[in-house]
mmCIF file of N, CA and C in Angstrom:
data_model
loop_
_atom_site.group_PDB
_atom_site.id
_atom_site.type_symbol
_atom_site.label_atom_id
_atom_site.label_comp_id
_atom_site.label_asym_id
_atom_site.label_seq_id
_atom_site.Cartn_x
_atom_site.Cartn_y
_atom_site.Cartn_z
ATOM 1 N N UNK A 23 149.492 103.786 96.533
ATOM 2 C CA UNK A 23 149.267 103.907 95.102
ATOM 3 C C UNK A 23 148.001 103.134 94.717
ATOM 4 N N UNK A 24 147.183 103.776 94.025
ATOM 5 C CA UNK A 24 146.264 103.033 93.455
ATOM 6 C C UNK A 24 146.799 102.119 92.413
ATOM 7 N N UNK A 25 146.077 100.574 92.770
ATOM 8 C CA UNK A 25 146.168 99.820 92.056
ATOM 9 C C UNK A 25 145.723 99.590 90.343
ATOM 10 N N UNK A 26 144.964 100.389 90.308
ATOM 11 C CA UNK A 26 144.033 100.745 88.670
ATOM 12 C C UNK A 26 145.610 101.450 87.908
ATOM 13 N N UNK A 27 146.065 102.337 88.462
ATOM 14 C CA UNK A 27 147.596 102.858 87.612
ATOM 15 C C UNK A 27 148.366 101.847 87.680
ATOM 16 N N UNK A 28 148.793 100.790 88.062
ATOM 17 C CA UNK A 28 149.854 99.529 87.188
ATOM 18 C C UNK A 28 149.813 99.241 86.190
ATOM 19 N N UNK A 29 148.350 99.014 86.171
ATOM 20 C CA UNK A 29 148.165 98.281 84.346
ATOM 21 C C UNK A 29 147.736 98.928 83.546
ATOM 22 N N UNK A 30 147.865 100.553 83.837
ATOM 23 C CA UNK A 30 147.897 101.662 82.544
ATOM 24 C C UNK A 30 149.197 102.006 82.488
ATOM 25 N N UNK A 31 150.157 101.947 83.529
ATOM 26 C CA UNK A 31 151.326 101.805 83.850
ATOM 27 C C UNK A 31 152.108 101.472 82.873
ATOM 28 N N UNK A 32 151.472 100.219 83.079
ATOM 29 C CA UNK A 32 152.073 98.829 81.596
ATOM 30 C C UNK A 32 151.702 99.163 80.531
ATOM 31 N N UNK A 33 150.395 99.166 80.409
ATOM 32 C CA UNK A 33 150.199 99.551 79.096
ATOM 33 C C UNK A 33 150.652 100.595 78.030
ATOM 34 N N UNK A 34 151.110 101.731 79.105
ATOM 35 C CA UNK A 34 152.000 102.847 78.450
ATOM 36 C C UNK A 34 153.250 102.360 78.133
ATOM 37 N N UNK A 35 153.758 101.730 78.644
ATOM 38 C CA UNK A 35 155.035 101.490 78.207
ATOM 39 C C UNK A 35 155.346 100.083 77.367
ATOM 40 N N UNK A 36 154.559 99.417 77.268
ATOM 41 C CA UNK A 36 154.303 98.555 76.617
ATOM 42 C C UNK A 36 154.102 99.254 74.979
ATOM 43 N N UNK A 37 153.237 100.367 74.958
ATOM 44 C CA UNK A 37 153.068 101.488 73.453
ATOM 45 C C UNK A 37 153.819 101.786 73.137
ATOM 46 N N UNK A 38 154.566 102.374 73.968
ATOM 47 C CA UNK A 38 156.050 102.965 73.921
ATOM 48 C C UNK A 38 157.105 102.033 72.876
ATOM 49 N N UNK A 39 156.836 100.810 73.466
ATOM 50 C CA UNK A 39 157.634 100.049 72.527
ATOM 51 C C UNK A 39 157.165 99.721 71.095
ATOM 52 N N UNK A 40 155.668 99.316 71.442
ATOM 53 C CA UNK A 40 155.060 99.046 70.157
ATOM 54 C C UNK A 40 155.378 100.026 69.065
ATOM 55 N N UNK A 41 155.122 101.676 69.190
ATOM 56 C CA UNK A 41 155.504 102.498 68.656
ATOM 57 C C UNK A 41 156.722 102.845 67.749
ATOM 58 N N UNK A 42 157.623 102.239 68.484
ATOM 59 C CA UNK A 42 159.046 101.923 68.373
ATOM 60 C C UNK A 42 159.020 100.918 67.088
ATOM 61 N N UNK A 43 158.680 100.130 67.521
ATOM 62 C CA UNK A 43 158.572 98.784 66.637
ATOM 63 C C UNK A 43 157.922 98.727 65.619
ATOM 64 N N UNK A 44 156.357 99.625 65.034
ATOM 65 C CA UNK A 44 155.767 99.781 64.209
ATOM 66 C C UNK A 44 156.074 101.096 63.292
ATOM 67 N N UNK A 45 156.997 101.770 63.743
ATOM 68 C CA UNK A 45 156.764 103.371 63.329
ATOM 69 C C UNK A 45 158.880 104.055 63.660
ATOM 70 N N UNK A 46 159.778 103.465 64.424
ATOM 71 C CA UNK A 46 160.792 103.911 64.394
ATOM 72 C C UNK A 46 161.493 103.662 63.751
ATOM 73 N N UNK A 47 161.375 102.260 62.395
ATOM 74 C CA UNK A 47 162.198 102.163 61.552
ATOM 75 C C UNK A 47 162.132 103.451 60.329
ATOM 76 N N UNK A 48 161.048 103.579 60.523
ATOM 77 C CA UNK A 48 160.723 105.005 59.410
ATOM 78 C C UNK A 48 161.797 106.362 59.454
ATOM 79 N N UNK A 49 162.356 106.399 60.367
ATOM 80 C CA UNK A 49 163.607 107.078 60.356
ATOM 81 C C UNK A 49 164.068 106.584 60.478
ATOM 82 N N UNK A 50 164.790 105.718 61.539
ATOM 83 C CA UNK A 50 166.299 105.237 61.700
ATOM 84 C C UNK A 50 166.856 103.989 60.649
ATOM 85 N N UNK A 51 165.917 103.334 60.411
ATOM 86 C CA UNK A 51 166.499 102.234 59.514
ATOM 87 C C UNK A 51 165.912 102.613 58.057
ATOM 88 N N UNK A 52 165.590 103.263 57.472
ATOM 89 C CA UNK A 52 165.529 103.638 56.191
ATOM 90 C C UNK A 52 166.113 102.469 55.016
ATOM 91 N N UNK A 53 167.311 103.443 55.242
ATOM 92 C CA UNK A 53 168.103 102.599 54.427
ATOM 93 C C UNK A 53 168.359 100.587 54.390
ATOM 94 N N UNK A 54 167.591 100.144 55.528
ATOM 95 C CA UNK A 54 168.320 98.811 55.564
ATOM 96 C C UNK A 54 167.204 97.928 55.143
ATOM 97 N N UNK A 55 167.583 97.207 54.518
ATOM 98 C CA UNK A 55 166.957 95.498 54.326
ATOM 99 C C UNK A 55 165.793 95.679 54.732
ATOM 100 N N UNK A 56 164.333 95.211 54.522
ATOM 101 C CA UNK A 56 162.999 95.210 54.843
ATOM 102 C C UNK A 56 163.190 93.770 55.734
ATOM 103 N N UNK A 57 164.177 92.443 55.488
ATOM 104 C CA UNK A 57 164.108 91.305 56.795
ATOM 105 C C UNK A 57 164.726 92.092 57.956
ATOM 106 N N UNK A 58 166.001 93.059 57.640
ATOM 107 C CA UNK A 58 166.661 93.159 58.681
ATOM 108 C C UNK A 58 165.520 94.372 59.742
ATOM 109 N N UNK A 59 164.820 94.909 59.240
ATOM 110 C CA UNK A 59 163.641 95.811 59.954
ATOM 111 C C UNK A 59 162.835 94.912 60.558
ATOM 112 N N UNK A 60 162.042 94.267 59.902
ATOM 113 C CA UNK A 60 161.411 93.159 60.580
ATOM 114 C C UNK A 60 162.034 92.548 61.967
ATOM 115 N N UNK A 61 163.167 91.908 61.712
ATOM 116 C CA UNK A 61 163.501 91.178 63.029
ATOM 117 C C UNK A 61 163.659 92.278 63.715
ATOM 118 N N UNK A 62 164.108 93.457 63.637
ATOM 119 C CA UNK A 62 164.348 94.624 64.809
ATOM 120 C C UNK A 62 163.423 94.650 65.278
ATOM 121 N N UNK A 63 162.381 94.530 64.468
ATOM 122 C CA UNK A 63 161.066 95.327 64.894
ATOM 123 C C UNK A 63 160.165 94.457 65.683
ATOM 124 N N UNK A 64 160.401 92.854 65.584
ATOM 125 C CA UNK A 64 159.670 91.867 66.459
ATOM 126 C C UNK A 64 160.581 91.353 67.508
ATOM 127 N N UNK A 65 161.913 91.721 67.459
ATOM 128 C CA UNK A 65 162.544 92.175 68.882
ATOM 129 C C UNK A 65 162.231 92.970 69.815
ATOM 130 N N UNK A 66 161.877 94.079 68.868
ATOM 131 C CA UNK A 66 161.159 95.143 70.047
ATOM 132 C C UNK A 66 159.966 94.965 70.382
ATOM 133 N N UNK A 67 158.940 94.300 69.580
ATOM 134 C CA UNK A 67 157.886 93.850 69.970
ATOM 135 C C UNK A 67 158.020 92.745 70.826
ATOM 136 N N UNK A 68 158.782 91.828 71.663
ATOM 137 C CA UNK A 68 158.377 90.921 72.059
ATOM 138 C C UNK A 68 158.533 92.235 73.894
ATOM 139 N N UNK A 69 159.725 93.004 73.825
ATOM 140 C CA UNK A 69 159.212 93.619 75.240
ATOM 141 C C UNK A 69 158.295 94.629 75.009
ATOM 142 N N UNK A 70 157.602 94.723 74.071
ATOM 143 C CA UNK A 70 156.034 95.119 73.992
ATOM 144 C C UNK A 70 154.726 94.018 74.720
ATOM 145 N N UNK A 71 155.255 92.684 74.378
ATOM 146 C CA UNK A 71 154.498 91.930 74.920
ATOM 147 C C UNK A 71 154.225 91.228 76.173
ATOM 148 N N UNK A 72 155.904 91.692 76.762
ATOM 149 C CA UNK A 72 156.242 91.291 78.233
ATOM 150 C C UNK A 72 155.446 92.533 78.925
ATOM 151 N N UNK A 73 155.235 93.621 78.701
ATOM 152 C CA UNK A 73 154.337 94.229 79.543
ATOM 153 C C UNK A 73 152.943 94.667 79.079
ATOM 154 N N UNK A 74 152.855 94.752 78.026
ATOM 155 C CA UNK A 74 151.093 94.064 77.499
ATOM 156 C C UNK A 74 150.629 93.364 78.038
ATOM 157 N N UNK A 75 150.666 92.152 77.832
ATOM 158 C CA UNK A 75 150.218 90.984 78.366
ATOM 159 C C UNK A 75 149.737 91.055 79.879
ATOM 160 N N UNK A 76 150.603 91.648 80.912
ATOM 161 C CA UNK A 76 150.760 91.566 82.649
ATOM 162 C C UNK A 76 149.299 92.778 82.589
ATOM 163 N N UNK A 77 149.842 93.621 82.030
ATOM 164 C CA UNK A 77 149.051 95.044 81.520
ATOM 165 C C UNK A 77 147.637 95.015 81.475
ATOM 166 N N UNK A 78 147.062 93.859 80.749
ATOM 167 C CA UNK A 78 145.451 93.551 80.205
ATOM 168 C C UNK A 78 145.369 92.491 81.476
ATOM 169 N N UNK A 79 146.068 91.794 82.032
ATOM 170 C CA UNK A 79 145.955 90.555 82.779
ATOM 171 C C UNK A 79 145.647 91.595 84.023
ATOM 172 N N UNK A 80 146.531 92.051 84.715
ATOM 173 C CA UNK A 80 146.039 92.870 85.607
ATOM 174 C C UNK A 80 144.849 93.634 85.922
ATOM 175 N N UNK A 81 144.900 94.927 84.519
ATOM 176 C CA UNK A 81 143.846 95.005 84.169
ATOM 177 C C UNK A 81 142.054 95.095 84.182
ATOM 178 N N UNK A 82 142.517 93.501 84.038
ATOM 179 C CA UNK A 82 141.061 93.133 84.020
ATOM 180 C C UNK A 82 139.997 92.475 85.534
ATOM 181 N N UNK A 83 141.214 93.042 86.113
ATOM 182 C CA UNK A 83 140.740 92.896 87.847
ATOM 183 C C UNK A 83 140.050 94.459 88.328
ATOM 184 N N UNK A 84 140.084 95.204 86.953
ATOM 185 C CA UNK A 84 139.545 96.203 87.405
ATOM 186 C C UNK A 84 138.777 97.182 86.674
ATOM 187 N N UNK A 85 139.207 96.649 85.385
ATOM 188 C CA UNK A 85 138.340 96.723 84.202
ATOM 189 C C UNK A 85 137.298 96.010 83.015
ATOM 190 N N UNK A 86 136.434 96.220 82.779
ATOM 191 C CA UNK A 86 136.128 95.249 81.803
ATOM 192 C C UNK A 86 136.693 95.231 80.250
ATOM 193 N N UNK A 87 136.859 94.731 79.520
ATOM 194 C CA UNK A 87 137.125 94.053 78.675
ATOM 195 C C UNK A 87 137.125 95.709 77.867
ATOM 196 N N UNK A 88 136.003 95.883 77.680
ATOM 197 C CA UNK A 88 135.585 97.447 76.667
ATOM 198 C C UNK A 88 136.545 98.248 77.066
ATOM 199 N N UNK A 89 136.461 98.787 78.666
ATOM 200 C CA UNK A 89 137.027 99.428 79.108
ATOM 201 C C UNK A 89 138.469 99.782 78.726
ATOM 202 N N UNK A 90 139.567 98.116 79.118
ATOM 203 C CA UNK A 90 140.890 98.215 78.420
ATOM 204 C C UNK A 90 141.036 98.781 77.364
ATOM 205 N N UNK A 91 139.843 98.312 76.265
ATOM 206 C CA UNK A 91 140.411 98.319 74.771
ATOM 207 C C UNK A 91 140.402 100.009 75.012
ATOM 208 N N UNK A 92 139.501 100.548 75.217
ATOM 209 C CA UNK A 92 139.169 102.166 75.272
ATOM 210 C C UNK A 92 140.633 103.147 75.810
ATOM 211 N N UNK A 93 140.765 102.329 76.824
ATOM 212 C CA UNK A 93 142.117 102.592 77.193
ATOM 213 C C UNK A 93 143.207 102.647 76.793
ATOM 214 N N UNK A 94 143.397 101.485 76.326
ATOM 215 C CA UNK A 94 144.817 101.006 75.103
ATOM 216 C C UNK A 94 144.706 102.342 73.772
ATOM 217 N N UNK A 95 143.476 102.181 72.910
ATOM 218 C CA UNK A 95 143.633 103.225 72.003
ATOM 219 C C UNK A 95 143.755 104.413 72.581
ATOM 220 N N UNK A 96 143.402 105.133 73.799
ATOM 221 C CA UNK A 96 143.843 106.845 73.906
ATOM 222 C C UNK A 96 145.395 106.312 74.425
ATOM 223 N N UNK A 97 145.679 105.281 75.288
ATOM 224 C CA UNK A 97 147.258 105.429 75.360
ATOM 225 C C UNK A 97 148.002 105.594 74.143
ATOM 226 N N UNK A 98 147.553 104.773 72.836
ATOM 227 C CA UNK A 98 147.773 104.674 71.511
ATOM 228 C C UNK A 98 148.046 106.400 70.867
ATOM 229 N N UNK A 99 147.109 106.314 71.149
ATOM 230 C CA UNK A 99 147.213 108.108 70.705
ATOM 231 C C UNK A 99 147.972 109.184 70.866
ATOM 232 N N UNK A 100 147.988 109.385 72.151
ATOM 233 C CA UNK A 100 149.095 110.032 73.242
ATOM 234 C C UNK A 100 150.244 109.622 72.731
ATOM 235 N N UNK A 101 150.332 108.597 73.057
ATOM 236 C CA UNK A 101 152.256 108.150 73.128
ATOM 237 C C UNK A 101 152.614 108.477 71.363
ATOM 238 N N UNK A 102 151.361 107.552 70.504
ATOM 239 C CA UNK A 102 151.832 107.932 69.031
ATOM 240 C C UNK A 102 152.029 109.563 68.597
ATOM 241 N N UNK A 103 151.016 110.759 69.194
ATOM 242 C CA UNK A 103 151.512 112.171 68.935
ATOM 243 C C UNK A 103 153.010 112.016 69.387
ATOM 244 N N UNK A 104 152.836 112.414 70.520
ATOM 245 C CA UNK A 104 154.595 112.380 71.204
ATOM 246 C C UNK A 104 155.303 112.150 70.311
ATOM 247 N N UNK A 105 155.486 110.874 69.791
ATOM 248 C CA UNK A 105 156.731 110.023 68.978
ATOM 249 C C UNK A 105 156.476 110.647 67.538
ATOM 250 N N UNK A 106 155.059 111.331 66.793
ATOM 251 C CA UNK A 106 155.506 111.721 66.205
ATOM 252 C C UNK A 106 155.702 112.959 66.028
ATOM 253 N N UNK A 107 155.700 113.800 66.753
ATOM 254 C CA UNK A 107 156.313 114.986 67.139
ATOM 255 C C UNK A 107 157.893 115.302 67.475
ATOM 256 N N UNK A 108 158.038 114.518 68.603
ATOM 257 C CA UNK A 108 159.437 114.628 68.998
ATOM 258 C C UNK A 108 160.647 113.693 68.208
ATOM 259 N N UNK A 109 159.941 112.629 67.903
ATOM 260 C CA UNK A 109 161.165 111.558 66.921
ATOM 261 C C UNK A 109 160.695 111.444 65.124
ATOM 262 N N UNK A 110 159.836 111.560 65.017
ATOM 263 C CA UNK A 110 159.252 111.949 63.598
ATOM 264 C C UNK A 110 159.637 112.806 62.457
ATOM 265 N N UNK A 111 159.255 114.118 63.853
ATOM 266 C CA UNK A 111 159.121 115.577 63.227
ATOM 267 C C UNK A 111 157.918 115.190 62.719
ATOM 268 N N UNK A 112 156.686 115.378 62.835
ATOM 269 C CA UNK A 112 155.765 115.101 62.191
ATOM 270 C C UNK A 112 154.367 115.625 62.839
ATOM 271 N N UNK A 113 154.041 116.875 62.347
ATOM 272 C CA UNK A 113 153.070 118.447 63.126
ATOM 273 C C UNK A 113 152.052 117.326 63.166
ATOM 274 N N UNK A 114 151.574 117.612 64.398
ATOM 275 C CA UNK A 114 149.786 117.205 64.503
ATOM 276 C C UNK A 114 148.942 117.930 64.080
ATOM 277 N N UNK A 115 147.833 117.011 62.968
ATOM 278 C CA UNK A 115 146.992 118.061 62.141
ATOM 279 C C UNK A 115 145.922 117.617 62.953
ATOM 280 N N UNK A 116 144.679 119.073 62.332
ATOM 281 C CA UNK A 116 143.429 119.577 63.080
ATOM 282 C C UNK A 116 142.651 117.498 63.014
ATOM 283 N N UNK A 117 142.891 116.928 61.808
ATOM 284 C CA UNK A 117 142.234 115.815 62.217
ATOM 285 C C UNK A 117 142.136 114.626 62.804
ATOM 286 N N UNK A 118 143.689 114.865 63.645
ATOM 287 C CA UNK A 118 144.200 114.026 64.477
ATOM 288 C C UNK A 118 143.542 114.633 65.845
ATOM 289 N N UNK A 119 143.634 115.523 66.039
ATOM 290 C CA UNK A 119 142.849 116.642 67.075
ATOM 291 C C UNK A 119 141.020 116.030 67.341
ATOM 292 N N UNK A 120 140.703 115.835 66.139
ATOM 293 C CA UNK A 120 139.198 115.758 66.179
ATOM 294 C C UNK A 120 139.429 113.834 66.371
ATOM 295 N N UNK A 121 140.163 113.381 65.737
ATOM 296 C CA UNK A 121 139.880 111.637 65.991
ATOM 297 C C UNK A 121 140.199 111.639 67.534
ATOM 298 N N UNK A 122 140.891 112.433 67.807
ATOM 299 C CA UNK A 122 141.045 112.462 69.380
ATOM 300 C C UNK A 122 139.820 112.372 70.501
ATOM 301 N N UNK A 123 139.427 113.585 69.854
ATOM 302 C CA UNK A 123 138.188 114.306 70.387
ATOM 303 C C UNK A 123 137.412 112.833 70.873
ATOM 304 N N UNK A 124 137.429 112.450 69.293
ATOM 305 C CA UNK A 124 136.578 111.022 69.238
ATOM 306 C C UNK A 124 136.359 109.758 70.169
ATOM 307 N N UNK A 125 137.969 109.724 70.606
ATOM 308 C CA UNK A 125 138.523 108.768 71.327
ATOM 309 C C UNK A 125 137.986 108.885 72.730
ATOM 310 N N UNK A 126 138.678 110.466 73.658
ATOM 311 C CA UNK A 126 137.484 111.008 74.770
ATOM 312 C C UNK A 126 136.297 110.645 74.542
ATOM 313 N N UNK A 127 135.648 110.749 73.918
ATOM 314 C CA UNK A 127 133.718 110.562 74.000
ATOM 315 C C UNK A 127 134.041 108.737 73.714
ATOM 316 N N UNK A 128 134.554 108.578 73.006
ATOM 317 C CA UNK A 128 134.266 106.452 73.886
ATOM 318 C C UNK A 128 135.132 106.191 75.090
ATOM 319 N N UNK A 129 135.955 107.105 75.741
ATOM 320 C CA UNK A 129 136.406 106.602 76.514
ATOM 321 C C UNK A 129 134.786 106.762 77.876
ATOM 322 N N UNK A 130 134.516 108.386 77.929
ATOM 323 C CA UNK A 130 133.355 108.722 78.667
ATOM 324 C C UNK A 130 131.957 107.679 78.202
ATOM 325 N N UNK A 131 131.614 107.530 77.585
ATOM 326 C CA UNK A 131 130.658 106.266 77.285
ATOM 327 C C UNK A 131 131.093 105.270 77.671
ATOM 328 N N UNK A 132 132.108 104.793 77.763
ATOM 329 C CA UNK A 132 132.225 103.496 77.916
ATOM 330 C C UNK A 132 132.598 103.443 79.698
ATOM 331 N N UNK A 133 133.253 104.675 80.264
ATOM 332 C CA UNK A 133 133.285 104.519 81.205
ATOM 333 C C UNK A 133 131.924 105.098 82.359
ATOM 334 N N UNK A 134 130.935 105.409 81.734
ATOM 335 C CA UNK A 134 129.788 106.507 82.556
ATOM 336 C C UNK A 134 128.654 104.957 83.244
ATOM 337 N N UNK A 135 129.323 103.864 82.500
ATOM 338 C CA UNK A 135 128.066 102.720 83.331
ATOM 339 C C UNK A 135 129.109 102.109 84.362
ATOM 340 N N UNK A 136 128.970 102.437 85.419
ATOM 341 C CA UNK A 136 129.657 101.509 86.707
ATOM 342 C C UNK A 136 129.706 100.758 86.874
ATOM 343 N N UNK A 137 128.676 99.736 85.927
ATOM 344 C CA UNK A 137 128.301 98.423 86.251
ATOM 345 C C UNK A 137 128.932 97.613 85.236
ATOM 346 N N UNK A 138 129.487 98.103 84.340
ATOM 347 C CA UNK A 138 130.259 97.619 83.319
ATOM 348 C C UNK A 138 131.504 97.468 83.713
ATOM 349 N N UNK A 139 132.374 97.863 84.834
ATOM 350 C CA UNK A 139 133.922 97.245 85.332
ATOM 351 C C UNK A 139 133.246 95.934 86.233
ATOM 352 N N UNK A 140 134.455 95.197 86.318
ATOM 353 C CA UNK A 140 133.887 93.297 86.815
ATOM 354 C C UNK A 140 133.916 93.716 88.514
#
């Protein structure tokens, strides 16, 4: 296995949670308390941070700094359609499509200088 997929590895699932945590009370907890959302929601964020953290740390044995961040937002993206598609209900419009677009062209810039991973 290539070593460069662990810490996108992590980082996906690390979103996964974040996602969860920033965006799943919007359906499921509706109805409850804005403290009682909160603590759910920085519960779920802390195993957001147990594999974040390993995620960028790793990482950066193989990326530079730009690179991650470039990374983190299209994982951001991805995982956020998904969730709001499948747990949302929530259609992807043409300008989520084009910020996308957006995201590809800094990921290719940022990754086209070789000399920019450490």
């Amino acid at each position: 296995m290539d070593n460069r997929l662990l810490p996108i590895g992590l980082l996906v699932l690390s979103n996964i949670f974040m996602t969860f945590a920033w965006y799943g009370h919007l359906k499921s907890l509706r109805e409850s308390p804005l403290w009682i959302v909160i603590l759910i929601s920085w519960g779920i964020a802390f195993f957001e941070y147990c594999l974040q953290v390993p995620g960028n740390r790793i990482g950066a044995s193989y990326f530079s700094v730009a690179q991650l961040k470039i990374l983190q937002e299209i994982i951001t993206m991805v995982v956020f359609a998904v969730f709001a598609v499948a747990y949302l209900k929530v259609p992807i419009t043409r300008n989520y499509l084009y910020a996308s677009a957006c995201m590809v062209m800094a990921a290719y810039f940022i990754f086209r200088d070789p000399t920019s991973a450490p």
